[in-house]
Amino acid sequence: MAESRKMSDPDKATGFALILLATLCITYIIENFLRSAAGALTPVLIDELGITHGAMGWLTTAFFLVYGVMQIPAGLLGDSYGPRKTIIWSTAVTVLGVFLFWINRSYPVLFVAQFLVGVGSSTFYINSVKLMLEWFPSSWKATAVGVMSASSGIGNTVAYMGFPLVYERFGDWRGFYIAMGLILLLNWVMNLFLLKDKNTPNGRLSLGDMIDSVVNVVKNPIMRPYIIAYAFRSTNFVLSIWITQFLIEAKGFSYVEAGKITSIGTLAAIPGCILVAAISDRMRKRKAPLIFFAFLTFLANTLILLLPPGTSVILFSTINAVMYISVGYWVLFFSMVPEILPQNESGIGLGLINAVCTLGISFLSPIYGGLVDYTGNYTVSNLILLLGTLMVPVIMLKIDDPYGWEK
């Protein structure tokens, strides 16, 4: 098995790995644009559809709930049929959801569109990580995952900065949205020719085998802190979903100013993911950089939420940038899980941690908005998020560093 995983032609494999990374980054940029679209459009959609904060929370849940539920099947599909085939078919569903989102004029249609985009996007990250871990050498695996993960910041930035600017200038957001959807369609055609599995898929598994595999991973005591900590990581995502609306209503910024602050953060996430991953690879450690950056995330979150109204856009943007750089610690989870699990269980493990996080987002986002409606302010909602953010480094203090444990 070890011999089969070695690169028979290192130079050729490295060249292909870079091509693979490039096309996967394009897909991930667009998928994160789509993921962020509802959050970036929150003020517009609340006004356009005449809905409450709680209803807006459920709209984001339409994406994240199905995305979370699909994470374990996403890993199983990748293990059984191969990452390439899984990515190709699921991206086609995403494209369908994009066109439905574009033509919508009502809350129910938008809800269904979000659901389809969530289904289609759900398998991509896990299976793209599996492809990179197959094609990149050990000393570059975390960095490769970090680079692709960093590309998410481009998609998020395009959404959070692009929508306010386009809407302010043209009074409509749909043309901008569908243009990104067309780029995804072209990239899907690229992936038909460029994506390639290195390892042979396991083939079809029976339902019983799938359940047994999931149970084995869940029962593995080494995995438990990863599962619990990454579930609390969902609080970072919930803040990113609501931060534009929070900055407008609680801090007094305009839609464009809030978009600028948010987009500075999402831009900072690009070097953040690469920086954290590169530091980890160069230190040959996972635990220490993860705990450091997770705790720094908590401190930056606290400042963002406590700064008084009237604080300058520059200061808010700076602290938000620090928060988004430090939150890049999340990429280390996706290097660590394959290091502690056998190859035939790594897809399930990756899917599991992504599932608990995304389900956490689905659970917390409408609660966050509902509490704002109920209390008339953001205090209780934000205290919940801060507690969850702090729990990540506290829980990960208990693990042993998994660097070099690859099965």
PDB file of N, CA and C in Angstrom, residues 6 10 37 44 50-51 79 87 98 116 124 143 209-210 217 226 228 240 250 273 288 297 305 361-362 387 392:
ATOM      1  N   LYS A   6       3.284   6.160  -3.466  1.00  0.00           N
ATOM      2  CA  LYS A   6       4.415   6.992  -3.832  1.00  0.00           C
ATOM      3  C   LYS A   6       4.263   7.505  -5.260  1.00  0.00           C
ATOM      4  N   PRO A  10       8.066  11.971  -9.791  1.00  0.00           N
ATOM      5  CA  PRO A  10       7.845  13.123  -8.905  1.00  0.00           C
ATOM      6  C   PRO A  10       7.644  14.433  -9.640  1.00  0.00           C
ATOM      7  N   ALA A  37     -23.331  34.438  -0.356  1.00  0.00           N
ATOM      8  CA  ALA A  37     -24.274  35.340  -1.027  1.00  0.00           C
ATOM      9  C   ALA A  37     -25.430  35.757  -0.124  1.00  0.00           C
ATOM     10  N   VAL A  44     -30.458  43.465   1.982  1.00  0.00           N
ATOM     11  CA  VAL A  44     -31.261  43.594   0.765  1.00  0.00           C
ATOM     12  C   VAL A  44     -32.440  42.629   0.782  1.00  0.00           C
ATOM     13  N   GLY A  50     -39.357  41.313   2.693  1.00  0.00           N
ATOM     14  CA  GLY A  50     -40.170  41.685   3.843  1.00  0.00           C
ATOM     15  C   GLY A  50     -40.167  40.629   4.933  1.00  0.00           C
ATOM     16  N   ILE A  51     -38.990  40.086   5.252  1.00  0.00           N
ATOM     17  CA  ILE A  51     -38.891  38.999   6.232  1.00  0.00           C
ATOM     18  C   ILE A  51     -38.200  39.476   7.504  1.00  0.00           C
ATOM     19  N   ASP A  79     -14.842   7.946  -0.971  1.00  0.00           N
ATOM     20  CA  ASP A  79     -14.133   6.699  -0.732  1.00  0.00           C
ATOM     21  C   ASP A  79     -14.619   5.594  -1.671  1.00  0.00           C
ATOM     22  N   ILE A  87     -17.184  14.964  -7.197  1.00  0.00           N
ATOM     23  CA  ILE A  87     -17.154  16.411  -7.419  1.00  0.00           C
ATOM     24  C   ILE A  87     -17.911  16.792  -8.686  1.00  0.00           C
ATOM     25  N   VAL A  98     -27.949  27.509  -8.585  1.00  0.00           N
ATOM     26  CA  VAL A  98     -27.558  28.887  -8.907  1.00  0.00           C
ATOM     27  C   VAL A  98     -28.573  29.538  -9.839  1.00  0.00           C
ATOM     28  N   LEU A 116     -30.582  23.482  -2.883  1.00  0.00           N
ATOM     29  CA  LEU A 116     -29.876  22.809  -3.982  1.00  0.00           C
ATOM     30  C   LEU A 116     -28.395  23.192  -4.017  1.00  0.00           C
ATOM     31  N   PHE A 124     -17.804  18.970  -2.151  1.00  0.00           N
ATOM     32  CA  PHE A 124     -16.605  19.466  -2.824  1.00  0.00           C
ATOM     33  C   PHE A 124     -15.377  19.510  -1.915  1.00  0.00           C
ATOM     34  N   THR A 143       0.194  22.757   3.461  1.00  0.00           N
ATOM     35  CA  THR A 143       0.305  23.988   2.684  1.00  0.00           C
ATOM     36  C   THR A 143      -0.645  23.970   1.496  1.00  0.00           C
ATOM     37  N   ASP A 209     -21.866  -1.795   5.571  1.00  0.00           N
ATOM     38  CA  ASP A 209     -20.443  -1.441   5.609  1.00  0.00           C
ATOM     39  C   ASP A 209     -20.266   0.053   5.877  1.00  0.00           C
ATOM     40  N   MET A 210     -21.130   0.862   5.267  1.00  0.00           N
ATOM     41  CA  MET A 210     -21.047   2.311   5.480  1.00  0.00           C
ATOM     42  C   MET A 210     -21.304   2.661   6.946  1.00  0.00           C
ATOM     43  N   VAL A 217     -15.319   5.267  13.203  1.00  0.00           N
ATOM     44  CA  VAL A 217     -14.689   6.583  13.325  1.00  0.00           C
ATOM     45  C   VAL A 217     -15.229   7.330  14.539  1.00  0.00           C
ATOM     46  N   TYR A 226     -11.496  16.190  18.276  1.00  0.00           N
ATOM     47  CA  TYR A 226     -11.575  16.858  16.975  1.00  0.00           C
ATOM     48  C   TYR A 226     -13.036  17.128  16.604  1.00  0.00           C
ATOM     49  N   ILE A 228     -15.675  17.361  18.668  1.00  0.00           N
ATOM     50  CA  ILE A 228     -16.290  18.336  19.578  1.00  0.00           C
ATOM     51  C   ILE A 228     -15.767  19.747  19.305  1.00  0.00           C
ATOM     52  N   SER A 240     -19.574  35.254  10.837  1.00  0.00           N
ATOM     53  CA  SER A 240     -19.309  35.744   9.484  1.00  0.00           C
ATOM     54  C   SER A 240     -20.595  35.927   8.682  1.00  0.00           C
ATOM     55  N   ALA A 250     -25.919  47.453  14.937  1.00  0.00           N
ATOM     56  CA  ALA A 250     -25.360  47.649  16.274  1.00  0.00           C
ATOM     57  C   ALA A 250     -24.252  48.698  16.315  1.00  0.00           C
ATOM     58  N   CYS A 273      -4.998  31.474   5.911  1.00  0.00           N
ATOM     59  CA  CYS A 273      -5.003  30.017   5.735  1.00  0.00           C
ATOM     60  C   CYS A 273      -3.636  29.506   5.310  1.00  0.00           C
ATOM     61  N   ALA A 288       0.400  23.072  18.461  1.00  0.00           N
ATOM     62  CA  ALA A 288       0.795  24.391  18.970  1.00  0.00           C
ATOM     63  C   ALA A 288       0.260  25.537  18.106  1.00  0.00           C
ATOM     64  N   THR A 297      -8.077  34.072  17.702  1.00  0.00           N
ATOM     65  CA  THR A 297      -9.404  34.286  17.109  1.00  0.00           C
ATOM     66  C   THR A 297     -10.396  34.736  18.161  1.00  0.00           C
ATOM     67  N   LEU A 305     -16.796  42.590  18.786  1.00  0.00           N
ATOM     68  CA  LEU A 305     -18.141  42.679  19.346  1.00  0.00           C
ATOM     69  C   LEU A 305     -18.265  43.779  20.399  1.00  0.00           C
ATOM     70  N   ILE A 361     -23.837  25.408  12.489  1.00  0.00           N
ATOM     71  CA  ILE A 361     -24.215  26.656  11.834  1.00  0.00           C
ATOM     72  C   ILE A 361     -25.722  26.685  11.588  1.00  0.00           C
ATOM     73  N   SER A 362     -26.252  25.555  11.086  1.00  0.00           N
ATOM     74  CA  SER A 362     -27.691  25.461  10.796  1.00  0.00           C
ATOM     75  C   SER A 362     -28.525  25.670  12.055  1.00  0.00           C
ATOM     76  N   LEU A 387     -18.480  32.213  23.644  1.00  0.00           N
ATOM     77  CA  LEU A 387     -18.251  31.003  24.430  1.00  0.00           C
ATOM     78  C   LEU A 387     -17.813  29.847  23.523  1.00  0.00           C
ATOM     79  N   VAL A 392     -12.855  26.032  21.477  1.00  0.00           N
ATOM     80  CA  VAL A 392     -11.995  25.321  20.515  1.00  0.00           C
ATOM     81  C   VAL A 392     -10.580  25.127  21.050  1.00  0.00           C
TER      82      VAL A 392
END
